[in-house]
C-alpha atoms as one frame of an Amber mdcrd trajectory, in Angstrom:
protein
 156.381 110.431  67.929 153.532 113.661  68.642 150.371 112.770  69.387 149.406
 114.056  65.487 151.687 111.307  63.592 149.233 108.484  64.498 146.263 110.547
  63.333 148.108 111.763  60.244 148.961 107.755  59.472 145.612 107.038  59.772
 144.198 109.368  57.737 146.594 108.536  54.711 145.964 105.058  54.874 142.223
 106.121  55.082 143.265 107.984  51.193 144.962 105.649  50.164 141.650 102.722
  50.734 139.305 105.532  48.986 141.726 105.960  46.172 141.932 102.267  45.816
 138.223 101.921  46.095 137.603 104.403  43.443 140.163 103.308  40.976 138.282
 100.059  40.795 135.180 101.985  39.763 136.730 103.867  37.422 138.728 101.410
  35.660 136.145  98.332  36.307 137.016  96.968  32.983 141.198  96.997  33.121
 143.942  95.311  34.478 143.561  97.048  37.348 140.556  95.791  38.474 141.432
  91.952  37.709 144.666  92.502  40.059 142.459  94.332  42.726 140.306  91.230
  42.457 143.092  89.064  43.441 144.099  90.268  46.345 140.423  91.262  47.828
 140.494  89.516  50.623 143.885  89.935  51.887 143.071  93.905  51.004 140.031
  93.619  53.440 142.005  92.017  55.714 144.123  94.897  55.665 141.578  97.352
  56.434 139.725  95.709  58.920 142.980  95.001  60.889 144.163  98.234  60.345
 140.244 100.022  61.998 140.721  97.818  64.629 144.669  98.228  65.490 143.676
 102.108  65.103 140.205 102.230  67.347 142.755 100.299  69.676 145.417 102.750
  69.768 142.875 105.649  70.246 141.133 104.086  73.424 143.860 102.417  74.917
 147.127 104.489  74.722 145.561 107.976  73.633 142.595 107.410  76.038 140.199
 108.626  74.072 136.478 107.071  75.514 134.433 105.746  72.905 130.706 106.974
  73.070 128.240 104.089  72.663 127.519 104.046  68.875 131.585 104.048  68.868
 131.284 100.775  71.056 128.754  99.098  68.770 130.474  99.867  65.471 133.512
  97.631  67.398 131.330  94.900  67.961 130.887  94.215  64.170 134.630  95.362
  63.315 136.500  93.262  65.614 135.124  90.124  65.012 135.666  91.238  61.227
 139.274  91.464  61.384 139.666  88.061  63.184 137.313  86.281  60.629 139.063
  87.660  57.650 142.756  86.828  58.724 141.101  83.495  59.474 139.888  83.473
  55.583 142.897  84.887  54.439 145.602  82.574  56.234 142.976  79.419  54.858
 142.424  80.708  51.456 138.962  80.562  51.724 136.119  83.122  49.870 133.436
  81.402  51.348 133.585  83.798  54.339 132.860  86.776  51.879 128.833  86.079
  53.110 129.661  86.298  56.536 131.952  89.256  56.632 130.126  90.994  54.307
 127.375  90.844  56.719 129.193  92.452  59.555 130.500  95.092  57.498 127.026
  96.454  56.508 126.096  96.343  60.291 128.895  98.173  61.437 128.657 100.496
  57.753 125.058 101.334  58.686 126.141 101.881  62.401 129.009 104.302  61.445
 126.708 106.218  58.496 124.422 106.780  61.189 126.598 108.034  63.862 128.588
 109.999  61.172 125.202 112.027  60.704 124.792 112.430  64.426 128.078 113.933
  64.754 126.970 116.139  61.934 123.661 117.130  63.441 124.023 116.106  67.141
 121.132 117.360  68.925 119.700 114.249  67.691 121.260 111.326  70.177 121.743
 111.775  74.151 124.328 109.303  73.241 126.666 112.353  71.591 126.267 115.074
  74.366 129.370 115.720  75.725
């Protein structure tokens, strides 16, 4: 396998979660969105296991060093993934409070670095 093939993966499963994301706006009020709704949790499951398993393979077998914001976004997605496969394996939405919480942390932290990548004369944090 090249060193693109992971990156290309990633980036179509990326698609494929905003495709998902926007069908369910699109079609709120159809089937789709009722059998969307059934599988939520094992779908976030999916996607948190999958950013983790990815931010993984990047730092540890591509050896690509994380920059700090990088570092805290983990901190809310790794415990994310293990609380959700937790939820999913027990059947149990009460976690949706809990992980919903982390994701907005680690959402917020990501929008913001996002921006400083953008515009990164901002953060000491991004000078390479």
């Amino acid at each position: 396998m090249d060193q693109q093939t992971p990156e290309i993966i990633f980036t179509v499963l990326l698609g494929g979660t905003l495709i998902i994301w926007v069908g369910i706006l699109l079609f709120s009020k159809t089937a789709l969105r009722k059998e969307l709704q059934a599988i939520t949790l094992e779908l976030a499951t999916m996607i948190a296991t999958g950013a983790t398993l990815g931010s993984l393979y990047f730092s540890e077998i591509r050896n690509f060093v994380p920059c700090e914001y990088c570092w805290y976004q983990r901190i809310a997605m790794y415990p994310l993934a293990l609380i959700l496969l937790i939820a999913t394996i027990r059947r149990d939405k009460n976690i949706i409070p809990y992980a919903l919480t982390l994701w907005v942390a680690g959402f917020g932290i990501s929008a913001y670095h996002y921006q400083l990548q953008l515009f990164p004369d901002q953060s000491p944090f991004m000078r390479a």
